[in-house]
mmCIF file of C-alpha atoms in Angstrom:
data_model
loop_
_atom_site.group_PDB
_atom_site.id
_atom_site.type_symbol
_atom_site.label_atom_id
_atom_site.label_comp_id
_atom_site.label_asym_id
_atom_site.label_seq_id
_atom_site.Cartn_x
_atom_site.Cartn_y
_atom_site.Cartn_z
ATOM 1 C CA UNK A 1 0.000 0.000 0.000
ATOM 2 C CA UNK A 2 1.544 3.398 -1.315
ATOM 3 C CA UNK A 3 1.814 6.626 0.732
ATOM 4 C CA UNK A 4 -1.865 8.393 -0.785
ATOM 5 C CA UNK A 5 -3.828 5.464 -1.393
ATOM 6 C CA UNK A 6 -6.644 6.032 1.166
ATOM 7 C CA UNK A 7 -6.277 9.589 -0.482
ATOM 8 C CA UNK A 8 -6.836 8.636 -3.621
ATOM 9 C CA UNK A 9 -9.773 6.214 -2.298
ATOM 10 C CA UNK A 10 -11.465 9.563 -0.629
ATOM 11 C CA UNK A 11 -11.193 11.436 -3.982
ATOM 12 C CA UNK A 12 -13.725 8.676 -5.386
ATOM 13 C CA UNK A 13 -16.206 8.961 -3.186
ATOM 14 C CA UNK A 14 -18.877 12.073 -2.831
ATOM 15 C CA UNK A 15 -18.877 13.823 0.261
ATOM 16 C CA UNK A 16 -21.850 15.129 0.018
ATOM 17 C CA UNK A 17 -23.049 11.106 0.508
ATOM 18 C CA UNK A 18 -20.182 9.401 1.249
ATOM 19 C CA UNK A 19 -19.096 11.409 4.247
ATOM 20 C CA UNK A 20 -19.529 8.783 6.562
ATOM 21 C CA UNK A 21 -16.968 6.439 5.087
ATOM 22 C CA UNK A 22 -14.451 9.518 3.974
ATOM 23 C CA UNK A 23 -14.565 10.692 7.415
ATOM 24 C CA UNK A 24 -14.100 7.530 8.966
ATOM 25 C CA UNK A 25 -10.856 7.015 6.612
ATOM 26 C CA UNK A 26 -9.656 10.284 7.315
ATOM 27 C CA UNK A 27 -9.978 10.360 11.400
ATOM 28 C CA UNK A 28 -8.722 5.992 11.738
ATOM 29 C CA UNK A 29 -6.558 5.623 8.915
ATOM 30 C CA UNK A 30 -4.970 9.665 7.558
ATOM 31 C CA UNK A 31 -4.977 11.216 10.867
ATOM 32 C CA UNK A 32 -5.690 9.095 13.752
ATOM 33 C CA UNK A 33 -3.117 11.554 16.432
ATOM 34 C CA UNK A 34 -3.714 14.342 14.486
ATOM 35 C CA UNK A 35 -7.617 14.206 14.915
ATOM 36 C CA UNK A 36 -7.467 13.096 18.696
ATOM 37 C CA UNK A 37 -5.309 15.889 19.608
ATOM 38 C CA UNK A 38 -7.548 18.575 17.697
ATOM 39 C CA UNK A 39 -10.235 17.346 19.293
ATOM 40 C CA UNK A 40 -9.188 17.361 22.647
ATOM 41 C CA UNK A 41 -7.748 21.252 21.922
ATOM 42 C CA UNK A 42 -11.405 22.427 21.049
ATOM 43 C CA UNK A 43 -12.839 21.114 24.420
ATOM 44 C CA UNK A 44 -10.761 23.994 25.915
ATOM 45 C CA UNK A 45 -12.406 26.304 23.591
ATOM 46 C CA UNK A 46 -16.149 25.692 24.667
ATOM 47 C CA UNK A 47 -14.201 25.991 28.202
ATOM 48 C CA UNK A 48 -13.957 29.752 27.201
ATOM 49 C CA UNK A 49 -17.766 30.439 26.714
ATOM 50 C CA UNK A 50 -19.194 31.054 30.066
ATOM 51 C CA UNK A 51 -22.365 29.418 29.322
ATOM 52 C CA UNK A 52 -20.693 26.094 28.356
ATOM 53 C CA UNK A 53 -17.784 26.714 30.951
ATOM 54 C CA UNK A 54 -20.255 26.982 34.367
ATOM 55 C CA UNK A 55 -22.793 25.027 33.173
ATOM 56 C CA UNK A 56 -19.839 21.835 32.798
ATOM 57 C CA UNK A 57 -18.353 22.976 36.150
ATOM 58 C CA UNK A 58 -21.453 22.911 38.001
ATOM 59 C CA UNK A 59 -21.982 19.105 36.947
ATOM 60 C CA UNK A 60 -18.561 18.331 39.045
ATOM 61 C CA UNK A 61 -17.856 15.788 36.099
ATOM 62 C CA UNK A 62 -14.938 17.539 34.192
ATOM 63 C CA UNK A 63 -13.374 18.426 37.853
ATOM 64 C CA UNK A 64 -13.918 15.216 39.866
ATOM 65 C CA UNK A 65 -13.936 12.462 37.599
ATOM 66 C CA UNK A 66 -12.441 14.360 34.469
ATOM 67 C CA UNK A 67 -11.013 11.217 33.062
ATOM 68 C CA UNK A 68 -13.560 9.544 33.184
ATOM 69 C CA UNK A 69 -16.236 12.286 31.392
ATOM 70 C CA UNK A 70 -12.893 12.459 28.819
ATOM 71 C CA UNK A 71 -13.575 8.797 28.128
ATOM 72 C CA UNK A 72 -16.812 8.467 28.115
ATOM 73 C CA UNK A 73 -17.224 11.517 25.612
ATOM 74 C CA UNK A 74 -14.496 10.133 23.302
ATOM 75 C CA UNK A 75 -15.988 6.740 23.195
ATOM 76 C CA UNK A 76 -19.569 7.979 22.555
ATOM 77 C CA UNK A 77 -18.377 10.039 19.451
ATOM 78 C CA UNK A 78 -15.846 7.071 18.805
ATOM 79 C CA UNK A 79 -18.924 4.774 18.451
ATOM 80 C CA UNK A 80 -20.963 7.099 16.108
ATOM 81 C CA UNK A 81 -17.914 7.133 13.958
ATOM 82 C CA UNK A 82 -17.396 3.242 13.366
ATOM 83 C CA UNK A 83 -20.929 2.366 13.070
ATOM 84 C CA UNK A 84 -22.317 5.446 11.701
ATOM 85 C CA UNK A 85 -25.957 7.064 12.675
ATOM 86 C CA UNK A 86 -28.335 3.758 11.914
ATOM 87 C CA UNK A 87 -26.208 1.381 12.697
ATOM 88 C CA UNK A 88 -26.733 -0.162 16.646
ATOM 89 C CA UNK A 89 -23.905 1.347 18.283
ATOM 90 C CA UNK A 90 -24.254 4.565 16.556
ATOM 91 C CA UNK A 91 -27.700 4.658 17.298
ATOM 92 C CA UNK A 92 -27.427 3.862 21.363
ATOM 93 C CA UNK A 93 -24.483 6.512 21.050
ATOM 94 C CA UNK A 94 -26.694 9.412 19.931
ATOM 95 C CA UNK A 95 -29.693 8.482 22.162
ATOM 96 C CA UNK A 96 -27.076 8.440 25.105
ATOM 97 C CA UNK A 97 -25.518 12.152 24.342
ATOM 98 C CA UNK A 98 -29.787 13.396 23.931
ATOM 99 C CA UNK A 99 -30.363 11.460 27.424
ATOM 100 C CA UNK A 100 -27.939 13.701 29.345
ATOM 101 C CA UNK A 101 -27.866 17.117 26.709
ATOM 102 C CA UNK A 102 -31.316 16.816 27.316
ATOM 103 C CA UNK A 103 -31.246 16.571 31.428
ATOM 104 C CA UNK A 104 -29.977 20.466 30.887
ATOM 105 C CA UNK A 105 -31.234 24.093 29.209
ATOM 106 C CA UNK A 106 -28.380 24.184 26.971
ATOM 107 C CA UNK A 107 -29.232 26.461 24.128
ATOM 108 C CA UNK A 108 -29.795 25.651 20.694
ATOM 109 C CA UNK A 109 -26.391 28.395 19.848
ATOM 110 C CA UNK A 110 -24.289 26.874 22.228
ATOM 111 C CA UNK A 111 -24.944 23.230 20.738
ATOM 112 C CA UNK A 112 -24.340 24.663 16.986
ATOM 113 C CA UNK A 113 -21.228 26.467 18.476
ATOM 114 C CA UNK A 114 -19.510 22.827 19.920
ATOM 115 C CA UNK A 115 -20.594 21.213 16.930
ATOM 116 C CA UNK A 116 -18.584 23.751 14.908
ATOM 117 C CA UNK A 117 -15.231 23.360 17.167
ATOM 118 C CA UNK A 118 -15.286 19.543 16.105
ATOM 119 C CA UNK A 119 -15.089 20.653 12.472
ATOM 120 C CA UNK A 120 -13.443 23.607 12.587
ATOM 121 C CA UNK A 121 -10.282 23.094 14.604
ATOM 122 C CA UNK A 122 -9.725 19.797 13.408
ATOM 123 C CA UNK A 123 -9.628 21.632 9.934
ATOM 124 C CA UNK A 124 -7.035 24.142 11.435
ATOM 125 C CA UNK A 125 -4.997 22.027 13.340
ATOM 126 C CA UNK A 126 -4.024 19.389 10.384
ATOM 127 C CA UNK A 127 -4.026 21.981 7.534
ATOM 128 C CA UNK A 128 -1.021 23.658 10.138
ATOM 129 C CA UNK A 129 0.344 20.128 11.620
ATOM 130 C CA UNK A 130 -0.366 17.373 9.463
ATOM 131 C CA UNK A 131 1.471 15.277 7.404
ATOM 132 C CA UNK A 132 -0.483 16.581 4.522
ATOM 133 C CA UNK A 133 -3.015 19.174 4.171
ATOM 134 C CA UNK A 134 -6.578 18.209 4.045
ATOM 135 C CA UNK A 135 -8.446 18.174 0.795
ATOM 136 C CA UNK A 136 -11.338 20.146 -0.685
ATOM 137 C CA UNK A 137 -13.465 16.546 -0.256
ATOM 138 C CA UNK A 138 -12.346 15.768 3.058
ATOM 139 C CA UNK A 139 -13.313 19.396 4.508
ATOM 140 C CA UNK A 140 -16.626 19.392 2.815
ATOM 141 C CA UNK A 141 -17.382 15.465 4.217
ATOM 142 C CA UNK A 142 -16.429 16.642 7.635
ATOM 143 C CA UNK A 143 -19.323 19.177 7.716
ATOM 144 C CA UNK A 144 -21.462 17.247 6.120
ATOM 145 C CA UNK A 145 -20.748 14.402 8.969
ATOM 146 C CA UNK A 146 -21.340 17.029 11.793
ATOM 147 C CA UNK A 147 -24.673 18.291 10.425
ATOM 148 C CA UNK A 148 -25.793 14.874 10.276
ATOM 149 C CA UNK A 149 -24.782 14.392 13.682
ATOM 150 C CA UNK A 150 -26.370 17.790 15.083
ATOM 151 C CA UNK A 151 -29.628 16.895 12.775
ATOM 152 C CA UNK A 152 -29.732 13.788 15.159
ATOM 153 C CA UNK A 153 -29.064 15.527 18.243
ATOM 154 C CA UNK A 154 -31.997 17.688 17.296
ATOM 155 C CA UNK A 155 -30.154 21.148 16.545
ATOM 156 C CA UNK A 156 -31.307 23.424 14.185
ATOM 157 C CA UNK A 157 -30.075 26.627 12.232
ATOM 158 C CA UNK A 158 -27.064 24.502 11.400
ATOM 159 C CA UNK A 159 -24.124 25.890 9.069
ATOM 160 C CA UNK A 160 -24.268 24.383 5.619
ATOM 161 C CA UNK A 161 -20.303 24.245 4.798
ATOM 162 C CA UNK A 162 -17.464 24.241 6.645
ATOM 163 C CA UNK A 163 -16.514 27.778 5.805
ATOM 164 C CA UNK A 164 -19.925 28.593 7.218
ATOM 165 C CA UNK A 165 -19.222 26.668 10.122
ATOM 166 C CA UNK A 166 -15.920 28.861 10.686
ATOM 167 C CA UNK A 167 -17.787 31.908 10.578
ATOM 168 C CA UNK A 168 -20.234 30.701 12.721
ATOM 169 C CA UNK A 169 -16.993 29.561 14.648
ATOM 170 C CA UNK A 170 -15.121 32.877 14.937
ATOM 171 C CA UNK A 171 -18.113 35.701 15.154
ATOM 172 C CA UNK A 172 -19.278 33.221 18.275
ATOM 173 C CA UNK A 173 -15.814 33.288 19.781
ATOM 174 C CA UNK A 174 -15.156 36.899 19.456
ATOM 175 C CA UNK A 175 -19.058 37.743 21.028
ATOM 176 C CA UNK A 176 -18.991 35.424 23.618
ATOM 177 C CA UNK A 177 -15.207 34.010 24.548
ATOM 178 C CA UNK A 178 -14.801 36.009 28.651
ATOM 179 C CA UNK A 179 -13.211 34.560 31.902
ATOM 180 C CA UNK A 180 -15.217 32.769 33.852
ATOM 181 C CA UNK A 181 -14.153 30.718 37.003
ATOM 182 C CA UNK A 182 -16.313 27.579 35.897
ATOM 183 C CA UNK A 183 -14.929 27.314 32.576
ATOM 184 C CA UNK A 184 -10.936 27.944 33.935
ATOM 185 C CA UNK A 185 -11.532 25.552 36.470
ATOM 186 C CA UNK A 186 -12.631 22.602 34.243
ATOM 187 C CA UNK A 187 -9.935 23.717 32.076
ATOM 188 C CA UNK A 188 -7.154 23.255 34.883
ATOM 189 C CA UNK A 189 -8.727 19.974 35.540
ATOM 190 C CA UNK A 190 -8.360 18.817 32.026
ATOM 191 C CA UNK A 191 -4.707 20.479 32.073
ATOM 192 C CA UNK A 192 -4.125 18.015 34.876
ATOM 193 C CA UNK A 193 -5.415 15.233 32.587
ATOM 194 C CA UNK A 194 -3.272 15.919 29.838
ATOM 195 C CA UNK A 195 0.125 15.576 31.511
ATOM 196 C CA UNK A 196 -0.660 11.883 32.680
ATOM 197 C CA UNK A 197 -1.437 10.884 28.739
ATOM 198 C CA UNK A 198 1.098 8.422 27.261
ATOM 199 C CA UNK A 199 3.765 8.750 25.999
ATOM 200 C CA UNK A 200 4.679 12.081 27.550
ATOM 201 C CA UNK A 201 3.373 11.035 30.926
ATOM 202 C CA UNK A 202 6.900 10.781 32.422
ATOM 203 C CA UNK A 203 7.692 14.590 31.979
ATOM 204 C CA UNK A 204 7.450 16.913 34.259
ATOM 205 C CA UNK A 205 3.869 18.190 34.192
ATOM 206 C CA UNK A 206 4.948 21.914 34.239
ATOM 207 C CA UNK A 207 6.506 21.656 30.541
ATOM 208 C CA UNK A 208 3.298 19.663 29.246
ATOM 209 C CA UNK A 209 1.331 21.975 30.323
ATOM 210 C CA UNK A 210 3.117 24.880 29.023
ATOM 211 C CA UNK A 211 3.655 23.120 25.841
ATOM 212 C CA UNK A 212 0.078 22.787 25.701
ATOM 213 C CA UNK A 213 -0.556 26.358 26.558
ATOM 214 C CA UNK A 214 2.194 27.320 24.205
ATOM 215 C CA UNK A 215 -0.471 25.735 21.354
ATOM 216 C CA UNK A 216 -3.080 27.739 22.208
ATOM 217 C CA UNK A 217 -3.937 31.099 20.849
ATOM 218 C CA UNK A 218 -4.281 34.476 22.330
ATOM 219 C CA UNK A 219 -7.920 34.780 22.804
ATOM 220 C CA UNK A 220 -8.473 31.472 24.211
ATOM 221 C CA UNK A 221 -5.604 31.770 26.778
ATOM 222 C CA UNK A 222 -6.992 35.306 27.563
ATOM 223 C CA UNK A 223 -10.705 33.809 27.662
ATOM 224 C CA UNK A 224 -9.434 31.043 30.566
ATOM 225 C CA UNK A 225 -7.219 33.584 32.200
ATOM 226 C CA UNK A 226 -3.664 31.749 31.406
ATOM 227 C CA UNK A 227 -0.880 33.637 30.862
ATOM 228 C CA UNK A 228 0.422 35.283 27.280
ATOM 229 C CA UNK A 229 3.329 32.840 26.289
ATOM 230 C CA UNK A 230 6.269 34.665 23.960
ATOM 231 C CA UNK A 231 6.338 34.851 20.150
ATOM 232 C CA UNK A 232 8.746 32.664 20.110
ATOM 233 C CA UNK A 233 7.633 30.066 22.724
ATOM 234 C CA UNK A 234 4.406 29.499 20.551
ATOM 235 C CA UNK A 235 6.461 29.196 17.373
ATOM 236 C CA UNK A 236 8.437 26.246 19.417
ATOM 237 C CA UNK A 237 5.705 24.474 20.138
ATOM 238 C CA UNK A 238 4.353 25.071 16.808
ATOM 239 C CA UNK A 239 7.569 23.869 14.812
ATOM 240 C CA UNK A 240 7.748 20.375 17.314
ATOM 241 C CA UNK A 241 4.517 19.678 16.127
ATOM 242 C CA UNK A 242 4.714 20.308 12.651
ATOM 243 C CA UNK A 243 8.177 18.406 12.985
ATOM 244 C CA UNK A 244 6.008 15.557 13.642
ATOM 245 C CA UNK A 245 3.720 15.656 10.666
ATOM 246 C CA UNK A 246 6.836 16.037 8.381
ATOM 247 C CA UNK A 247 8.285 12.682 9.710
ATOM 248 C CA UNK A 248 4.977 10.728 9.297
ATOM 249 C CA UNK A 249 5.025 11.867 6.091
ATOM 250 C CA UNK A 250 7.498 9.036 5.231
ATOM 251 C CA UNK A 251 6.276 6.322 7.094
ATOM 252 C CA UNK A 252 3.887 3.244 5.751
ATOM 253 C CA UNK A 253 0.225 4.248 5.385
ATOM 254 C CA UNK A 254 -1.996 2.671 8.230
ATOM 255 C CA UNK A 255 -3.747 -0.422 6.531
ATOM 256 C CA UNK A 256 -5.933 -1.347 9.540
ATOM 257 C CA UNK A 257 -8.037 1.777 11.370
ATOM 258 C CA UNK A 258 -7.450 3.165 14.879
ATOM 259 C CA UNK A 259 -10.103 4.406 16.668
ATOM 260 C CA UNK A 260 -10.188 6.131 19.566
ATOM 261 C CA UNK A 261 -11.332 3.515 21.730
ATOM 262 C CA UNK A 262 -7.939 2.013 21.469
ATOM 263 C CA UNK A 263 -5.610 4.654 22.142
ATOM 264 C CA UNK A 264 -3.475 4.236 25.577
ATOM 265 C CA UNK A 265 -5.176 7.346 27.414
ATOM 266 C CA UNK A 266 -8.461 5.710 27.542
ATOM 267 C CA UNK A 267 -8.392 4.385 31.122
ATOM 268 C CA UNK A 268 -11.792 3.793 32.311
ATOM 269 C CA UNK A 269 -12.734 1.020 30.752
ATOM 270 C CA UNK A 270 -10.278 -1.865 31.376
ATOM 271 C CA UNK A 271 -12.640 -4.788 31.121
ATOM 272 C CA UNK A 272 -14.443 -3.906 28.467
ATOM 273 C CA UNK A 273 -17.664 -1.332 28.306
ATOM 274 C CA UNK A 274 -21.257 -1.166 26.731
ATOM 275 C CA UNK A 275 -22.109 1.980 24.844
ATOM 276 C CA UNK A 276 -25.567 2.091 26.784
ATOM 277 C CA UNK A 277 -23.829 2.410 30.147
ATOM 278 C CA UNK A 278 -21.471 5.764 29.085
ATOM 279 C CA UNK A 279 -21.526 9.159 30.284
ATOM 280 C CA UNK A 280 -24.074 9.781 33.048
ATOM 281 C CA UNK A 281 -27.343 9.601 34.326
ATOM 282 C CA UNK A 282 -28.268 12.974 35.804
ATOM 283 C CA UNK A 283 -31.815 13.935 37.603
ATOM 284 C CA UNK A 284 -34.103 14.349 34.584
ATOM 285 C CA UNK A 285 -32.185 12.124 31.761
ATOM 286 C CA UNK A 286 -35.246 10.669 30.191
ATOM 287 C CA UNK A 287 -33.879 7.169 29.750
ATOM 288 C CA UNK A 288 -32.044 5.123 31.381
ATOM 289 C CA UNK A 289 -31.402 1.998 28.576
ATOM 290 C CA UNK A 290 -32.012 1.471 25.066
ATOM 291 C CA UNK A 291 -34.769 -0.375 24.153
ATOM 292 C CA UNK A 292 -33.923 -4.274 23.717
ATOM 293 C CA UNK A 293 -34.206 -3.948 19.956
ATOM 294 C CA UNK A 294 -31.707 -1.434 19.311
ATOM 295 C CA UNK A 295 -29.109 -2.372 22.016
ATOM 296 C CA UNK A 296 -25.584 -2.045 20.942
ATOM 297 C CA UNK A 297 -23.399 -5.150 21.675
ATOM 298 C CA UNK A 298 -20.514 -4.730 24.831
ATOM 299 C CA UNK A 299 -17.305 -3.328 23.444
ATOM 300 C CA UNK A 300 -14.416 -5.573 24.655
ATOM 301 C CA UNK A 301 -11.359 -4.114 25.768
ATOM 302 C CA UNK A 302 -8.452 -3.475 23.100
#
């Protein structure tokens, strides 16, 4: 297997239909680090809007049991992702993120304005880090996979394109990105988190965290009330990054997918899990268990 082969493969399919499977190439076979990584950096954005910031705070479960909420969130949108929106999994995935989005007032602009962090900044981050850039069919199968995915969380007034999506992105962040002690203090917590990920675990936890700091930009360190890192301490942690993507560039495409299910920082779940029993179950969560019918098998441990 050559070097752009699962590139190639993507520039056969529509994204407009295919997104699903483009997507799912892209995130488990393109980009697997690259994707987890993003991810995890946009959390820290929704951090910086106070609405999103308190209301997670006030649950206690990205303070208290923050790896576990870190798991059970990646391995909900993990599940979506290999078995798509009608398949079992996918299905008891979705109904579990409506059971405990819907235990909450969370308004329809803050939903949108998540939704566009998991396609925008992914977008960003490779197109800056990656091995490659993105291309035009990948970008436009990533929004079309996120507005399938906020259609069946219920959301509506949802961008169209992901260049809508990063408008909707950036005039959201610039009205509503403010300290807010809720949203720093689930972003400390999540700080904390980071340093004990493999491989860098055995660093000292000051320099991950700076590192990580170091990879954020102005506003959003402003917005969480971190301190301004140097010029030239962001262009460090920029360049070891993109160092990165330039020496994956030579290695062997990945023939078999990774998902994020079995990556080494998901910790919660030694024995094995079942999709139906993720995340919580907060006063008010409508339902507790799938119905027997559309029950999504137990996930074994990797």
């Amino acid at each position: 297997m050559k070097r752009f082969d699962w590139l190639h493969r993507i520039e056969q399919l529509d994204p407009t239909t295919d997104f699903l499977e483009i997507y799912r190439i892209s995130f488990t076979h393109e980009f697997p680090w690259d994707y987890n990584q993003s991810l995890s950096f946009a959390l820290f954005r929704t951090y910086a809007v106070p609405s999103i910031g308190s209301l997670l705070a006030g649950t206690g479960e990205l303070t208290e049991r923050v790896q576990k909420r870190y798991d059970d969130t990646s391995l909900i949108l993990d599940a979506v992702l290999e078995h798509g929106f009608t398949g079992p999994g996918g299905r008891t995935a979705i109904r579990r993120m409506n059971q405990m989005h819907g235990a909450y007032p969370i308004a329809n602009d803050d939903f949108v304005y998540v939704l566009s962090t998991f396609v925008v900044v992914p977008i960003r981050w490779i197109d800056r880090f990656g091995w490659r850039r993105l291309s035009e069919t990948e970008k436009v199968a990533n929004a079309h996979y996120y507005r399938e995915l906020g259609r069946h969380m219920g959301m509506t007034a949802i961008p169209a394109t992901y260049q809508e999506f990063a408008a909707y992105l950036d005039a959201y962040e610039a009205e509503h990105f403010a300290p807010d002690p809720g949203g720093r203090a689930v972003a400390d917590a999540t700080l904390r988190l980071f340093t004990t990920f493999p491989p860098t675990q055995h660093a000292p936890a000051a320099l991950i965290r700076r590192f990580a700091l170091g990879l954020m930009d102005d506003a959003l360190r402003a917005a969480l009330g971190y301190p301004r890192i140097s010029r030239a301490e962001q262009a460090a942690c920029a360049a070891a990054v993109r160092l990165r993507g330039r020496v994956v560039r030579f290695l062997p495409p990945r023939a078999e997918p990774l998902y994020t299910r079995q990556r080494a920082n998901i910790r919660s779940y030694p024995d094995g899990y079942e999709i139906a029993e993720l995340g919580t179950f907060p006063r008010g969560c409508p339902v507790a268990r799938p119905a027997p019918d559309d029950a999504a098998p137990p996930v074994t441990a990797a």
